[in-house]
C-alpha positions as CSV (number, residue, x, y, z in Angstrom):
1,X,-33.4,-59.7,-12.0
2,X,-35.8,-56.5,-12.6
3,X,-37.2,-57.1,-9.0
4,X,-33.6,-56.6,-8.0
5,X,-32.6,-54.0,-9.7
6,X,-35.4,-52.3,-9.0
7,X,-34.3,-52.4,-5.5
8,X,-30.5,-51.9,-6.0
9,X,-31.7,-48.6,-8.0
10,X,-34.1,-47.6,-5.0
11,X,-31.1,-48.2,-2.4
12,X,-28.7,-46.5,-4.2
13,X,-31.3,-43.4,-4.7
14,X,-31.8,-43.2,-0.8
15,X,-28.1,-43.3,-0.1
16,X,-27.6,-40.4,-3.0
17,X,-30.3,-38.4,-0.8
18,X,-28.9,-39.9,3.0
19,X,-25.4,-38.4,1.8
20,X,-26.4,-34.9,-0.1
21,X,-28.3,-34.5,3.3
22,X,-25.0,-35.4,5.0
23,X,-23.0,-33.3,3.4
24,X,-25.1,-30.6,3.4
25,X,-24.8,-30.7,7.6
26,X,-21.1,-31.1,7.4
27,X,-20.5,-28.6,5.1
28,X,-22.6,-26.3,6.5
29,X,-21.0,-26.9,9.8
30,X,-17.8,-26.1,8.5
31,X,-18.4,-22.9,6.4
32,X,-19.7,-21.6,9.5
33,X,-16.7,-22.2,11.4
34,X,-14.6,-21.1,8.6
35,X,-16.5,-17.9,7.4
36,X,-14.1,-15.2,8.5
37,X,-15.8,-11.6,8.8
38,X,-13.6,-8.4,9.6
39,X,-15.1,-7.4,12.7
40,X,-15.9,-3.7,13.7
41,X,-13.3,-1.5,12.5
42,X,-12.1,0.9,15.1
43,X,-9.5,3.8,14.3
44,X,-7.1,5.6,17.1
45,X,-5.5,8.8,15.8
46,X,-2.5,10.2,18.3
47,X,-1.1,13.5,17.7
48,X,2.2,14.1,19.6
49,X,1.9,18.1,19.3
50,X,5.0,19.8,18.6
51,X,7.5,16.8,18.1
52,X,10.1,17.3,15.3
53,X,11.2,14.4,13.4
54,X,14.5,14.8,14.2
55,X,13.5,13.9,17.4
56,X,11.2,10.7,16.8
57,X,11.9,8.6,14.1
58,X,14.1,10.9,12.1
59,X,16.9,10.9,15.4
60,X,20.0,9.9,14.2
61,X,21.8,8.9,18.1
62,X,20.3,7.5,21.2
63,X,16.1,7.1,20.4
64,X,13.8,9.1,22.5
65,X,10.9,7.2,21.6
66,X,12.4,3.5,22.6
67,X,8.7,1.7,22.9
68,X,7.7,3.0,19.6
69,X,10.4,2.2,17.8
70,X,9.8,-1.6,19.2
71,X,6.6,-1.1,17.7
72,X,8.0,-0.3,14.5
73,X,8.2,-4.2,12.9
74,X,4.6,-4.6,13.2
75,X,3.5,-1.4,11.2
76,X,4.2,0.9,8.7
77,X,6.1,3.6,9.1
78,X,6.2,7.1,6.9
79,X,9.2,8.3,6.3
80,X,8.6,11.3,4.1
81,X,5.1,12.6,5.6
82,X,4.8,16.6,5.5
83,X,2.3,19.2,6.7
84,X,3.0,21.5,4.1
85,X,0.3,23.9,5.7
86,X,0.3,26.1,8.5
87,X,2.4,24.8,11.1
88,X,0.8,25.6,13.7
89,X,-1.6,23.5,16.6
90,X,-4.8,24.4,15.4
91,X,-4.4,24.4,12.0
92,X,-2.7,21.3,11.7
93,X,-5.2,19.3,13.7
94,X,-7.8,20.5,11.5
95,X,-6.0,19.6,8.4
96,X,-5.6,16.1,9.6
97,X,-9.4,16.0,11.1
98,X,-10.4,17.3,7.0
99,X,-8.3,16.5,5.1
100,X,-8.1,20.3,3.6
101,X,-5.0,22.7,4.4
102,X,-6.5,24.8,7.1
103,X,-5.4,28.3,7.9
104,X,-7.6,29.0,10.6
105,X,-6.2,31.3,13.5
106,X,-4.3,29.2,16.4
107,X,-6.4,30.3,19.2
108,X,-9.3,28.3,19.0
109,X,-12.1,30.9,17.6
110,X,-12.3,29.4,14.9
111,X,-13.5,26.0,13.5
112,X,-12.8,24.7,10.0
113,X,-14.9,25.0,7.1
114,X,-14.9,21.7,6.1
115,X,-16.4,18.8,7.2
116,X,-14.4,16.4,9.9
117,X,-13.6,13.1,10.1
118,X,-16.2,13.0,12.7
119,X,-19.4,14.3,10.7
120,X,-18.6,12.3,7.5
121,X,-18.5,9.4,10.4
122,X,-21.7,10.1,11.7
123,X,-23.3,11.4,8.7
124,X,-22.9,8.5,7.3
125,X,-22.9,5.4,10.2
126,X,-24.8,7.2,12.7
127,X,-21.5,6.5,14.6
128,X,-20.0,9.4,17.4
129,X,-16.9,9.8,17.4
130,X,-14.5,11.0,20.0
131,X,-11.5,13.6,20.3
132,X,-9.3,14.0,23.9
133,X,-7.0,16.8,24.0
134,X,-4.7,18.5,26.3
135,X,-5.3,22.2,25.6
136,X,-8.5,23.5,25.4
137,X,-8.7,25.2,22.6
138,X,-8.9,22.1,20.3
139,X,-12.6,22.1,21.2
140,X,-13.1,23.2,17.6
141,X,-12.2,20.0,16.6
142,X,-15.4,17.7,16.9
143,X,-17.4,19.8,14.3
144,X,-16.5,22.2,11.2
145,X,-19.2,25.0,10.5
146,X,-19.5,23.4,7.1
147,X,-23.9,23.9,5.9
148,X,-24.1,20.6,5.5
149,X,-22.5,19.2,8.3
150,X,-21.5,21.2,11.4
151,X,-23.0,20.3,15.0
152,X,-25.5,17.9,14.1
153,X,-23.3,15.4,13.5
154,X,-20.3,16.4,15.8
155,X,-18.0,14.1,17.7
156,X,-17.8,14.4,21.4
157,X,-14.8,16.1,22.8
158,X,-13.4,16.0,26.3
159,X,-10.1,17.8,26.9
160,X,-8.7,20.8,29.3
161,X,-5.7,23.2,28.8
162,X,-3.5,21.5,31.3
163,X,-1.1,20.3,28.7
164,X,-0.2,17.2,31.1
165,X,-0.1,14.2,29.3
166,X,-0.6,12.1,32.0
167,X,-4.0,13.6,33.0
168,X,-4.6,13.2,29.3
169,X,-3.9,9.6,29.2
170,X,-6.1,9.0,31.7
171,X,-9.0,10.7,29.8
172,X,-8.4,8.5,26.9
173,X,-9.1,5.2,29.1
174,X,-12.3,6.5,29.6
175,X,-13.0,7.5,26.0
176,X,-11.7,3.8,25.3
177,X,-14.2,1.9,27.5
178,X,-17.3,3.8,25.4
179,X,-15.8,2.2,22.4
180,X,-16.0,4.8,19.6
181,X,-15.1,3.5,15.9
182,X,-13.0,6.9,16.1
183,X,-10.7,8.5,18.6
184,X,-8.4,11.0,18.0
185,X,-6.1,12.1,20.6
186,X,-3.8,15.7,21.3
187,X,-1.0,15.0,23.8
188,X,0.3,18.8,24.1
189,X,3.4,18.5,27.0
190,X,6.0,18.3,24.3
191,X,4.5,21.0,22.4
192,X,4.0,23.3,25.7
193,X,7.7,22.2,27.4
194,X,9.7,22.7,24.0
195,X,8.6,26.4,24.1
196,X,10.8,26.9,27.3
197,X,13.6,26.2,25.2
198,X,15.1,23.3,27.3
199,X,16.2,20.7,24.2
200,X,17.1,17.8,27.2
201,X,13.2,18.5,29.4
202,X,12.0,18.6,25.6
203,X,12.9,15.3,24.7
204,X,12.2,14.1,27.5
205,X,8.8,14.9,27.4
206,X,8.9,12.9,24.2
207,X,10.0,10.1,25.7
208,X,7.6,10.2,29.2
209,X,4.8,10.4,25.2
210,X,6.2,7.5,23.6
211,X,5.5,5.3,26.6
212,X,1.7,6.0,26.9
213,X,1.1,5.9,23.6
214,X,2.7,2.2,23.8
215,X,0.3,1.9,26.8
216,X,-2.2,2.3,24.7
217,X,-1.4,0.3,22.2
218,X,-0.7,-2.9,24.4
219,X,-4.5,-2.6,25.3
220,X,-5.2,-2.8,22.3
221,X,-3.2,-6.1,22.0
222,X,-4.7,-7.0,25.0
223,X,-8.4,-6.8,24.1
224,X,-9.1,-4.1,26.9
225,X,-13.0,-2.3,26.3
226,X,-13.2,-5.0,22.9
227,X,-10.2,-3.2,21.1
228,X,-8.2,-5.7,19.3
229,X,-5.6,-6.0,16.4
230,X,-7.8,-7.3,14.5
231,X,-10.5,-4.9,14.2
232,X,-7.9,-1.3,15.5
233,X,-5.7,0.5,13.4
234,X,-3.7,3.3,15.1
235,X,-1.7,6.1,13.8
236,X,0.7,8.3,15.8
237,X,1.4,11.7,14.2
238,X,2.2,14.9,14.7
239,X,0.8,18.3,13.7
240,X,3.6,20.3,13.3
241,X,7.4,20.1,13.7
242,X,9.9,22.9,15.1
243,X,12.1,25.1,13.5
244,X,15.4,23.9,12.0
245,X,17.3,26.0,13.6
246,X,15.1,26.9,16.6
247,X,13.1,24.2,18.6
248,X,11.5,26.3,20.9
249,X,9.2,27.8,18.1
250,X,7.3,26.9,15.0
251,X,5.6,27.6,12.2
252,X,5.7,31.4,9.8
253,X,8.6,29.8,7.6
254,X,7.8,26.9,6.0
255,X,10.8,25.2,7.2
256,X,12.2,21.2,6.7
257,X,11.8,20.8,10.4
258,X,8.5,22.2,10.9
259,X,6.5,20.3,8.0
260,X,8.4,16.7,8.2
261,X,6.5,15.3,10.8
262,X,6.4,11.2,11.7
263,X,3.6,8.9,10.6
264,X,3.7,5.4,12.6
265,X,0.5,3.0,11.2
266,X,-0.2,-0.3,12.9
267,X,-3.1,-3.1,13.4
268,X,-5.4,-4.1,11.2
269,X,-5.0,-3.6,7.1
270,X,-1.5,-2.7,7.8
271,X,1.3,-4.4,6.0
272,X,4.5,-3.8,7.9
273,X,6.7,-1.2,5.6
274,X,9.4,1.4,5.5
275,X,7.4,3.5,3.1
276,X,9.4,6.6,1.3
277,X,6.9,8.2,-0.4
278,X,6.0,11.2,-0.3
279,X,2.5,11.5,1.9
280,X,0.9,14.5,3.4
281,X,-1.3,15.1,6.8
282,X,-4.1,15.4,5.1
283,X,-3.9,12.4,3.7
284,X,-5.2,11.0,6.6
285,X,-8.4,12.0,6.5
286,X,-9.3,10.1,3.1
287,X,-7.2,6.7,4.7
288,X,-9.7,6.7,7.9
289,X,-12.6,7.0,5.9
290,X,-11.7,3.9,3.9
291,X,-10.7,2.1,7.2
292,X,-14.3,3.1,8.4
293,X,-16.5,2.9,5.7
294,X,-17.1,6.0,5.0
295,X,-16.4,8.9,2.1
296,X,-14.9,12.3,2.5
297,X,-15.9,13.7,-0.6
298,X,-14.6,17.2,0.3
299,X,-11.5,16.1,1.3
300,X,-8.4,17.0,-1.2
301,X,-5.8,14.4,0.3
302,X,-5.3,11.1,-1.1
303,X,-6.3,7.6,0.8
304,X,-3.0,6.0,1.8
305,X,-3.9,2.9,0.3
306,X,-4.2,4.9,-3.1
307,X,-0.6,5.5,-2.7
308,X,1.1,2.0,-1.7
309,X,-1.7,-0.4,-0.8
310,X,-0.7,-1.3,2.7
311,X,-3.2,-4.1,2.8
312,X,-3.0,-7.5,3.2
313,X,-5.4,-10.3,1.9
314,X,-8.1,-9.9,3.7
315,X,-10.9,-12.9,3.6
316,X,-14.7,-11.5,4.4
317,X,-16.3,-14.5,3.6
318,X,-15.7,-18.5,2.8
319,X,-19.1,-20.7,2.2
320,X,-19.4,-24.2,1.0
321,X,-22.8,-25.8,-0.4
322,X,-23.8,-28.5,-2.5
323,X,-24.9,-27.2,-6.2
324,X,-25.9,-29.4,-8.9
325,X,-24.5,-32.7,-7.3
326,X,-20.9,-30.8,-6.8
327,X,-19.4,-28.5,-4.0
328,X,-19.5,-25.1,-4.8
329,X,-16.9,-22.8,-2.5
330,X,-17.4,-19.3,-2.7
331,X,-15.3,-16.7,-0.8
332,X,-14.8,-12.9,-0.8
333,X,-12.2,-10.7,-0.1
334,X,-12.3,-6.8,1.2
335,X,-8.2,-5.9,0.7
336,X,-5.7,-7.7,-1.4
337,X,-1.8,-6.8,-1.9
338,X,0.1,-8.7,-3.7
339,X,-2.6,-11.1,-4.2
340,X,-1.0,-14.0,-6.8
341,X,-3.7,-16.3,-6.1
342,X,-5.6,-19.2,-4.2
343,X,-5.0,-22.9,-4.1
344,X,-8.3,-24.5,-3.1
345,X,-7.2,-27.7,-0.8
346,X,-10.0,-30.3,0.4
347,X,-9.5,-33.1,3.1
348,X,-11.7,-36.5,3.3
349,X,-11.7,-38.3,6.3
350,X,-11.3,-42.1,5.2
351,X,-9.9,-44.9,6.2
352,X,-6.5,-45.2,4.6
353,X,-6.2,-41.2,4.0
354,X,-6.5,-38.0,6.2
355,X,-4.6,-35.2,4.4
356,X,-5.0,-32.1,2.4
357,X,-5.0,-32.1,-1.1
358,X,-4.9,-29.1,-3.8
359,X,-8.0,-29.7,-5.7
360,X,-7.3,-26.4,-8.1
361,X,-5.9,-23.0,-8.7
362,X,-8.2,-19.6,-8.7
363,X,-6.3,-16.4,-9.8
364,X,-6.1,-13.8,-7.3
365,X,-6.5,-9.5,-8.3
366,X,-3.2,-8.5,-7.1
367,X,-3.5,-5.4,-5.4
368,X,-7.2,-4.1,-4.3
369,X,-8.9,-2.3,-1.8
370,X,-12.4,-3.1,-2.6
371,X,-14.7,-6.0,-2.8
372,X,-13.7,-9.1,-4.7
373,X,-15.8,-12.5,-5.3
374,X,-14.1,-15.8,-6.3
375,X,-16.1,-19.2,-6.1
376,X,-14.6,-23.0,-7.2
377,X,-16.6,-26.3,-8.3
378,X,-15.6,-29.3,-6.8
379,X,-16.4,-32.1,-9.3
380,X,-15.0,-34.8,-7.6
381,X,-16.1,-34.8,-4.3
382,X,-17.1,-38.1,-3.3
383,X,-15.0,-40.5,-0.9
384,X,-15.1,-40.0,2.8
385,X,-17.9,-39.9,5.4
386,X,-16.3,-35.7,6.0
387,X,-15.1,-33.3,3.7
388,X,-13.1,-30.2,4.5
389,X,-12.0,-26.9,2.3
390,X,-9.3,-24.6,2.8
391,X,-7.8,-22.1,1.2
392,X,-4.2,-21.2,0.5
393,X,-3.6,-17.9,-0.2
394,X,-0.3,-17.1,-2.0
395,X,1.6,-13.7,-2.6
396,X,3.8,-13.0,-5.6
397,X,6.9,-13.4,-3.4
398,X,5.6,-16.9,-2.7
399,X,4.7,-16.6,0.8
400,X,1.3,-18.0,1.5
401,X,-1.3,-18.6,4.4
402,X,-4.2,-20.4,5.4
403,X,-7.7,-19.6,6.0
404,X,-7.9,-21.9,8.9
């Protein structure tokens, strides 16, 4: 009998280490098809120049910006987003660019003296950015004259003061195929037309807008020069607004109609919203940076997601190993909203069984916008020639998703 248990013990041994090594293939196999990395963020900041928000979002009557407005279900839209600076072109670009109230003069001799989106990019990624505009004097925009900053790390610009959003447009394909993290775009025709003072040529150069910017947006969806919805998120803005009483002019009186201005967010770590708060433009600033990786630490605007989150569970990493003679599942997550928590779900192919089961609970952090680590033992693993892990992420609403 000790001759054969002796070798019952030494085939039982070799089947422990056949199937640890088994698993160990199969598991590996499978955390690398279910790892989930964000991809390179890219960021697309349009600036309809001049457009009240009595005409874009705000119109109450037939839309002028029909193709936005179909875009609006699949973003976030601001519906109480202000320039409460100087509403004028220059200053307001700069404002957004900083993310600092800029009173610079509107003629384009002056850059800001804070840093731009654009250095702190750079700076801090070695990335170059890009800025397209239709009037010529927004060359200030792709550096500030800030001492630690300024034109060493400046964005590229490419633009001309034909105020022709069309010949625009077309400059902004080409920007696109060199596939900057960061392009911000000036279309200036409504701007330039609504100073003749014809309300109907006006808004319809808001609507001729509103299509390109859709253009641009469907190659995004599209995958054109390797944008995608999963690694792009594009904001449409404005400025400044108009007067109240006056369209054709702006700026001087601090008017409803020239500081509400629209804010349209969509793509990736956007959660679709009406959102009422109270935002400004330089709030944007801050919000790219976090979308890019980078800090504005001279900025005085607050990140968007500092205000409402708009984030959804957002899984950086899943990995399964053996650990100890048990499965050890560790995943990450950048961006959380809402997060109530994760059911952990395993499947093992066997003969009288192929189905998921929930194996256990981990708690998730709610709401976050920075790194998060969570990692589950699984005890009980054996059974099967293949086992599988998936999560199942849940929101406090109950509505849930899988990571595969």
């Amino acid at each position: 009998m000790d001759v054969i248990d002796t070798l019952l013990e030494i085939m039982f041994n070799y089947f422990k280490k056949w199937l640890s090594n088994y698993l160990t293939l199969i598991l590996f196999f499978i955390s690398g098809i279910l790892e989930l990395t964000p991809g390179q963020n890219r960021v697309i900041v349009i600036v309809i120049d001049g457009a009240r928000w009595t005409e874009t979002f705000g119109v109450t009557g037939p839309t002028y910006t029909p193709r936005m407005d179909s875009l609006k279900t699949a973003g976030a839209v601001y519906t109480n987003f202000y320039n409460t600076g100087l509403a004028e072109t220059c200053a307001g670009h700069t404002s957004i660019e900083t993310g600092t109230w800029q009173t610079i003069l509107n003629n384009g001799s002056q850059r800001s003296t804070f840093p731009t989106v654009f250095e702190y990019l750079r700076k801090s990624t070695g990335d170059i950015g890009y800025v397209v505009t239709g009037k010529s004097k927004l060359n200030i925009l792709d550096y500030s004259i800030h001492s630690e900053y300024g034109i060493t790390y400046k964005g590229i610009w490419d633009g001309d003061d034909n105020k022709d959003d069309e010949g625009t447009f077309t400059k902004v394909l080409t920007a696109m195929s060199y596939q900057p993290k960061l392009l911000v775009v000036n279309f200036a025709e409504v701007d330039y037309i609504a100073h003749m003072g014809n309300f109907s040529n006006y808004t319809a150069a808001i609507t001729r807008v509103d299509d390109l910017i859709a253009e641009i947006w469907l190659r995004v969806k599209l995958g054109y020069d390797g944008y995608s919805v999963t690694n792009t998120t594009m904001f449409v803005t404005n400025d400044h607004g108009r007067h109240t009483d006056n369209f054709a002019n702006h700026g001087g009186d601090n008017c409803e109609g020239c500081q509400h201005i629209m804010l349209l967010a969509i793509g990736k770590n956007i959660t679709p919203q009406i959102n009422s708060t109270l935002t400004f433009q330089i709030d944007l600033a801050p919000t790219i940076g976090d979308l890019l990786g980078f800090t504005t630490p001279l900025a005085t605007g607050t990140s968007l997601f500092d205000y409402t989150q708009p984030l959804p569970v957002e899984l950086t990493r899943f990995e399964v190993r053996i650990f100890n003679n048990n499965i050890l599942i560790n995943w990450s997550t950048s961006n959380e909203v809402d997060n109530y928590g994760f059911e952990v779900e395993r499947k093992a192919e066997k003969l009288d069984v192929n189905k998921w089961e929930k194996i256990g609970f981990v708690n998730g952090s709610g709401n976050s916008n920075s790194q998060k680590y969570y990692s589950f033992i699984d005890t009980d693993s054996t059974g099967g020639n293949k086992i599988q892990y998936r999560l199942k992420q849940i929101d406090n609403d109950g509505q849930f998703e899988y990571s595969n």
